[in-house]
mmCIF file of C-alpha atoms in Angstrom:
data_model
loop_
_atom_site.group_PDB
_atom_site.id
_atom_site.type_symbol
_atom_site.label_atom_id
_atom_site.label_comp_id
_atom_site.label_asym_id
_atom_site.label_seq_id
_atom_site.Cartn_x
_atom_site.Cartn_y
_atom_site.Cartn_z
ATOM 1 C CA MET A 16 -44.366 -3.770 -0.049
ATOM 2 C CA GLU A 17 -43.587 -1.177 2.562
ATOM 3 C CA VAL A 18 -41.809 2.093 1.619
ATOM 4 C CA SER A 19 -38.404 1.102 3.041
ATOM 5 C CA ALA A 20 -38.320 -2.268 1.163
ATOM 6 C CA ALA A 21 -39.442 -0.626 -2.055
ATOM 7 C CA ALA A 22 -36.788 2.033 -1.709
ATOM 8 C CA GLY A 23 -34.157 -0.659 -1.093
ATOM 9 C CA ALA A 24 -35.365 -2.614 -4.137
ATOM 10 C CA ALA A 25 -35.052 0.577 -6.307
ATOM 11 C CA LEU A 26 -31.533 1.316 -5.041
ATOM 12 C CA GLY A 27 -30.510 -2.231 -5.677
ATOM 13 C CA GLY A 28 -31.683 -1.985 -9.245
ATOM 14 C CA VAL A 29 -29.742 1.238 -9.759
ATOM 15 C CA PHE A 30 -26.618 -0.193 -8.237
ATOM 16 C CA GLY A 31 -27.038 -3.393 -10.376
ATOM 17 C CA THR A 32 -27.072 -1.341 -13.527
ATOM 18 C CA VAL A 33 -24.045 0.659 -12.568
ATOM 19 C CA ALA A 34 -22.125 -2.563 -11.605
ATOM 20 C CA ARG A 35 -22.932 -4.046 -14.947
ATOM 21 C CA LEU A 36 -21.771 -0.964 -16.867
ATOM 22 C CA ARG A 37 -18.587 -0.795 -14.933
ATOM 23 C CA HIS A 38 -17.989 -4.577 -14.700
ATOM 24 C CA GLY A 39 -17.220 -4.294 -11.094
ATOM 25 C CA LYS A 40 -17.995 -2.204 -7.975
ATOM 26 C CA PRO A 41 -20.941 0.197 -8.668
ATOM 27 C CA LEU A 42 -19.454 2.817 -6.350
ATOM 28 C CA HIS A 43 -15.941 3.597 -5.068
ATOM 29 C CA PRO A 44 -14.349 1.642 -7.897
ATOM 30 C CA ARG A 45 -10.697 2.627 -7.039
ATOM 31 C CA GLY A 46 -9.037 3.603 -3.816
ATOM 32 C CA ARG A 47 -5.951 3.908 -1.730
ATOM 33 C CA VAL A 48 -5.354 1.446 1.177
ATOM 34 C CA TYR A 49 -3.423 2.076 4.340
ATOM 35 C CA ASP A 50 -2.520 0.221 7.539
ATOM 36 C CA ALA A 51 -3.814 2.024 10.679
ATOM 37 C CA VAL A 52 -4.199 1.691 14.356
ATOM 38 C CA LEU A 53 -7.611 2.415 15.893
ATOM 39 C CA ARG A 54 -7.175 3.582 19.502
ATOM 40 C CA ARG A 55 -10.386 3.855 21.565
ATOM 41 C CA THR A 56 -10.393 6.198 24.619
ATOM 42 C CA GLY A 57 -14.090 5.913 25.318
ATOM 43 C CA SER A 58 -16.922 8.464 25.023
ATOM 44 C CA SER A 59 -17.489 11.032 27.864
ATOM 45 C CA GLU A 60 -21.149 10.410 27.340
ATOM 46 C CA PRO A 61 -21.943 6.640 27.581
ATOM 47 C CA TRP A 62 -23.951 5.021 24.837
ATOM 48 C CA GLY A 63 -24.265 1.608 26.355
ATOM 49 C CA ALA A 64 -21.947 0.052 23.731
ATOM 50 C CA GLU A 65 -18.548 -1.022 24.848
ATOM 51 C CA TRP A 66 -16.934 -0.153 21.552
ATOM 52 C CA LEU A 67 -17.930 3.477 22.035
ATOM 53 C CA ASP A 68 -17.638 3.715 25.830
ATOM 54 C CA ALA A 69 -14.519 1.730 26.787
ATOM 55 C CA PRO A 70 -10.883 2.005 25.926
ATOM 56 C CA GLY A 71 -9.304 -0.489 23.475
ATOM 57 C CA GLU A 72 -6.978 -0.872 20.500
ATOM 58 C CA HIS A 73 -7.242 -2.599 17.078
ATOM 59 C CA HIS A 74 -5.067 -2.967 14.143
ATOM 60 C CA ALA A 75 -7.118 -1.846 11.093
ATOM 61 C CA LEU A 76 -7.109 -1.334 7.345
ATOM 62 C CA VAL A 77 -8.377 1.964 5.864
ATOM 63 C CA ARG A 78 -9.416 2.639 2.366
ATOM 64 C CA PHE A 79 -10.051 6.081 0.913
ATOM 65 C CA SER A 80 -11.905 6.338 -2.444
ATOM 66 C CA ARG A 81 -13.987 8.586 -4.704
ATOM 67 C CA ALA A 82 -17.556 7.434 -4.990
ATOM 68 C CA ALA A 83 -18.232 8.137 -8.659
ATOM 69 C CA GLY A 84 -14.537 7.660 -9.596
ATOM 70 C CA LEU A 85 -14.324 11.075 -11.174
ATOM 71 C CA PRO A 86 -10.804 12.132 -12.122
ATOM 72 C CA ARG A 87 -9.024 14.585 -9.899
ATOM 73 C CA PRO A 88 -9.070 17.522 -9.397
ATOM 74 C CA LEU A 89 -12.928 17.276 -9.949
ATOM 75 C CA PRO A 90 -14.766 17.111 -6.657
ATOM 76 C CA ASP A 91 -16.426 13.825 -5.741
ATOM 77 C CA VAL A 92 -18.240 12.378 -2.758
ATOM 78 C CA LEU A 93 -15.230 10.853 -0.921
ATOM 79 C CA GLY A 94 -15.340 7.615 1.181
ATOM 80 C CA LEU A 95 -13.389 6.477 4.262
ATOM 81 C CA ALA A 96 -13.807 2.731 4.979
ATOM 82 C CA LEU A 97 -12.370 1.002 7.961
ATOM 83 C CA THR A 98 -12.233 -2.672 8.805
ATOM 84 C CA PHE A 99 -10.860 -4.406 11.821
ATOM 85 C CA ASN A 100 -11.171 -7.744 13.815
ATOM 86 C CA GLY A 101 -12.466 -8.054 17.183
ATOM 87 C CA PRO A 102 -10.788 -10.160 20.004
ATOM 88 C CA ALA A 103 -12.666 -13.230 18.826
ATOM 89 C CA GLY A 104 -11.651 -12.747 15.260
ATOM 90 C CA ASP A 105 -15.042 -11.444 14.197
ATOM 91 C CA ARG A 106 -14.811 -8.738 11.505
ATOM 92 C CA HIS A 107 -16.335 -5.193 11.742
ATOM 93 C CA ASP A 108 -16.576 -2.623 8.997
ATOM 94 C CA LEU A 109 -17.292 1.153 9.242
ATOM 95 C CA LEU A 110 -18.139 3.206 6.107
ATOM 96 C CA LEU A 111 -18.120 7.004 6.175
ATOM 97 C CA ALA A 112 -18.582 9.537 3.428
ATOM 98 C CA THR A 113 -18.060 13.280 3.058
ATOM 99 C CA THR A 114 -20.904 15.000 4.854
ATOM 100 C CA GLY A 115 -21.340 18.054 7.072
ATOM 101 C CA LEU A 116 -21.008 17.924 10.824
ATOM 102 C CA ARG A 117 -23.733 20.440 11.814
ATOM 103 C CA PRO A 118 -27.238 18.885 12.546
ATOM 104 C CA GLY A 119 -28.768 19.988 9.211
ATOM 105 C CA ALA A 120 -25.827 18.819 7.152
ATOM 106 C CA ARG A 121 -25.189 15.409 8.768
ATOM 107 C CA PHE A 122 -27.524 13.661 6.376
ATOM 108 C CA VAL A 123 -26.136 15.425 3.248
ATOM 109 C CA LEU A 124 -23.451 13.960 0.951
ATOM 110 C CA LEU A 125 -20.933 16.727 -0.014
ATOM 111 C CA PRO A 126 -18.523 16.541 -2.893
ATOM 112 C CA ARG A 127 -14.971 17.300 -1.782
ATOM 113 C CA ARG A 128 -11.423 17.246 -3.254
ATOM 114 C CA HIS A 129 -8.842 16.425 -0.546
ATOM 115 C CA LEU A 130 -9.010 12.984 1.084
ATOM 116 C CA PHE A 131 -7.156 13.837 4.225
ATOM 117 C CA ALA A 132 -8.487 17.328 4.896
ATOM 118 C CA VAL A 133 -12.175 16.875 5.191
ATOM 119 C CA PRO A 134 -14.672 15.355 7.630
ATOM 120 C CA TYR A 135 -16.498 12.158 7.059
ATOM 121 C CA GLY A 136 -19.772 10.985 8.506
ATOM 122 C CA SER A 137 -21.944 7.904 8.645
ATOM 123 C CA LEU A 138 -24.849 9.682 6.998
ATOM 124 C CA LEU A 139 -27.354 7.402 8.617
ATOM 125 C CA PRO A 140 -27.593 6.593 12.379
ATOM 126 C CA TYR A 141 -26.794 3.404 14.144
ATOM 127 C CA ARG A 142 -28.898 2.161 17.054
ATOM 128 C CA ALA A 143 -27.008 2.035 20.403
ATOM 129 C CA PRO A 144 -28.552 0.755 23.642
ATOM 130 C CA ARG A 145 -29.019 4.338 24.643
ATOM 131 C CA GLY A 146 -30.324 5.767 21.434
ATOM 132 C CA LEU A 147 -29.498 6.588 17.782
ATOM 133 C CA VAL A 148 -25.864 7.616 17.199
ATOM 134 C CA LEU A 149 -24.075 9.079 14.172
ATOM 135 C CA LEU A 150 -20.351 8.594 13.734
ATOM 136 C CA ALA A 151 -17.821 10.837 12.164
ATOM 137 C CA ALA A 152 -14.072 11.124 11.441
ATOM 138 C CA VAL A 153 -12.361 14.496 11.473
ATOM 139 C CA PRO A 154 -8.713 14.859 10.426
ATOM 140 C CA MET A 155 -6.052 16.328 12.704
ATOM 141 C CA ALA A 156 -2.728 17.835 11.492
ATOM 142 C CA ALA A 157 -0.441 15.435 9.682
ATOM 143 C CA VAL A 158 2.973 14.726 11.260
ATOM 144 C CA ALA A 159 5.959 13.286 9.286
ATOM 145 C CA GLY A 160 3.615 11.959 6.548
ATOM 146 C CA ASP A 161 1.285 10.230 9.034
ATOM 147 C CA THR A 162 -2.302 11.379 9.471
ATOM 148 C CA THR A 163 -4.647 11.018 12.491
ATOM 149 C CA PHE A 164 -8.438 11.224 12.375
ATOM 150 C CA ARG A 165 -10.498 11.684 15.486
ATOM 151 C CA LEU A 166 -13.540 9.502 15.661
ATOM 152 C CA LEU A 167 -16.623 11.181 17.047
ATOM 153 C CA ALA A 168 -20.171 10.184 18.085
ATOM 154 C CA ALA A 169 -23.312 12.190 18.481
ATOM 155 C CA SER A 170 -27.074 11.856 18.477
ATOM 156 C CA PRO A 171 -28.674 13.048 15.238
ATOM 157 C CA VAL A 172 -28.856 16.580 16.670
ATOM 158 C CA GLY A 173 -26.450 16.395 19.626
ATOM 159 C CA ARG A 174 -22.914 17.519 20.211
ATOM 160 C CA TRP A 175 -20.026 15.509 18.843
ATOM 161 C CA ARG A 176 -17.900 13.757 21.356
ATOM 162 C CA GLU A 177 -14.565 12.052 20.688
ATOM 163 C CA PHE A 178 -14.296 8.360 21.483
ATOM 164 C CA ALA A 179 -11.312 7.162 19.481
ATOM 165 C CA THR A 180 -8.486 8.060 17.043
ATOM 166 C CA VAL A 181 -7.321 6.340 13.884
ATOM 167 C CA ASP A 182 -3.638 6.673 13.147
ATOM 168 C CA ILE A 183 -2.877 6.169 9.392
ATOM 169 C CA ALA A 184 0.802 5.452 8.643
ATOM 170 C CA GLY A 185 2.431 7.093 5.614
ATOM 171 C CA HIS A 186 -0.548 8.637 3.920
ATOM 172 C CA ARG A 187 1.706 9.820 1.096
ATOM 173 C CA PHE A 188 2.626 6.261 0.246
ATOM 174 C CA PRO A 189 -0.528 4.139 -0.055
ATOM 175 C CA ALA A 190 -0.411 0.422 -0.711
ATOM 176 C CA PRO A 191 -1.862 -0.802 -4.058
ATOM 177 C CA ASP A 192 -5.580 -0.863 -4.057
ATOM 178 C CA GLN A 193 -6.920 -4.214 -2.850
ATOM 179 C CA ALA A 194 -10.014 -6.339 -3.743
ATOM 180 C CA ILE A 195 -11.782 -5.378 -0.527
ATOM 181 C CA ARG A 196 -15.523 -5.702 -0.114
ATOM 182 C CA PHE A 197 -16.668 -3.611 2.849
ATOM 183 C CA ASP A 198 -20.003 -4.614 4.125
ATOM 184 C CA PRO A 199 -21.388 -2.883 7.315
ATOM 185 C CA VAL A 200 -24.583 -4.860 7.038
ATOM 186 C CA ARG A 201 -22.946 -8.228 7.415
ATOM 187 C CA HIS A 202 -20.010 -6.930 9.557
ATOM 188 C CA PRO A 203 -21.681 -4.395 12.013
ATOM 189 C CA LEU A 204 -19.783 -2.497 14.630
ATOM 190 C CA PRO A 205 -19.751 -4.158 18.163
ATOM 191 C CA GLY A 206 -22.814 -3.373 20.145
ATOM 192 C CA LEU A 207 -24.408 -1.233 17.362
ATOM 193 C CA THR A 208 -27.229 -2.266 14.986
ATOM 194 C CA TRP A 209 -29.131 -0.656 12.119
ATOM 195 C CA PRO A 210 -32.631 0.420 12.632
ATOM 196 C CA PRO A 211 -34.773 -2.181 10.746
ATOM 197 C CA ALA A 212 -36.178 0.367 8.188
ATOM 198 C CA LEU A 213 -32.628 1.471 7.298
ATOM 199 C CA SER A 214 -31.496 -2.105 6.889
ATOM 200 C CA ARG A 215 -34.203 -2.763 4.399
ATOM 201 C CA VAL A 216 -33.082 0.270 2.454
ATOM 202 C CA ARG A 217 -29.436 -0.566 2.489
ATOM 203 C CA GLU A 218 -29.378 -4.335 2.183
ATOM 204 C CA PRO A 219 -30.245 -4.642 -1.617
ATOM 205 C CA ALA A 220 -27.520 -2.221 -2.622
ATOM 206 C CA TYR A 221 -24.905 -4.133 -0.535
ATOM 207 C CA ALA A 222 -26.209 -7.402 -2.077
ATOM 208 C CA VAL A 223 -25.306 -6.020 -5.546
ATOM 209 C CA ALA A 224 -21.860 -4.971 -4.318
ATOM 210 C CA ARG A 225 -21.210 -8.365 -2.892
ATOM 211 C CA ALA A 226 -21.929 -9.972 -6.227
ATOM 212 C CA ALA A 227 -19.714 -7.425 -8.030
ATOM 213 C CA ALA A 228 -16.628 -7.497 -5.920
ATOM 214 C CA PRO A 229 -14.486 -10.342 -4.525
ATOM 215 C CA ARG A 230 -14.109 -11.154 -1.012
ATOM 216 C CA LEU A 231 -11.422 -9.819 1.357
ATOM 217 C CA GLY A 232 -8.822 -12.524 1.377
ATOM 218 C CA GLN A 233 -6.382 -11.495 3.890
ATOM 219 C CA SER A 234 -6.715 -11.806 7.735
ATOM 220 C CA ARG A 235 -5.915 -8.976 10.144
ATOM 221 C CA GLY A 236 -5.211 -8.817 13.829
ATOM 222 C CA HIS A 237 -7.380 -6.793 16.177
#
């Protein structure tokens, strides 16, 4: 068994144990859910993927959560999960967690306290036609209770460039948490893929999460 497959199997075992102990999701057990609008302006540096390079707009659903479920005000690794449908109705999921933005910190999970005041990153890179790309969401100033995040893209050591914004309506008044199962392996972003070695590491953990959490039952526009 190669190293990436062995690591994935080990992670799957850990996630399975946690899921059994919690009788549900192994991570991010509770969250806050919001309606949002994803507006793509396009990256100034083309990646060869239309979703990053070209303008567009999608209705979306965003869930903020704490990875370990630690009670506030204790710091925790925070998560920002976004899901939307493409024009043909196909679903796409993006999962981000609190990381740093500098090259050395983009691959490090950082415990934080405030959901709407910290940057989130993809931690691991996607593969675009023109190379590996990391994604990040950085908050802008809140206006009248709404919050906007800038979506950024960069190579693992390159400069961040904005390609979209996510406008979250009424962040002070979240909807009740929903039985949503985000899965970026089964629902990848348009034009982006996971490097095969990373897929082998991630897939067992997401397989456990699929078994532990119900499916997303509601449909959304794009």
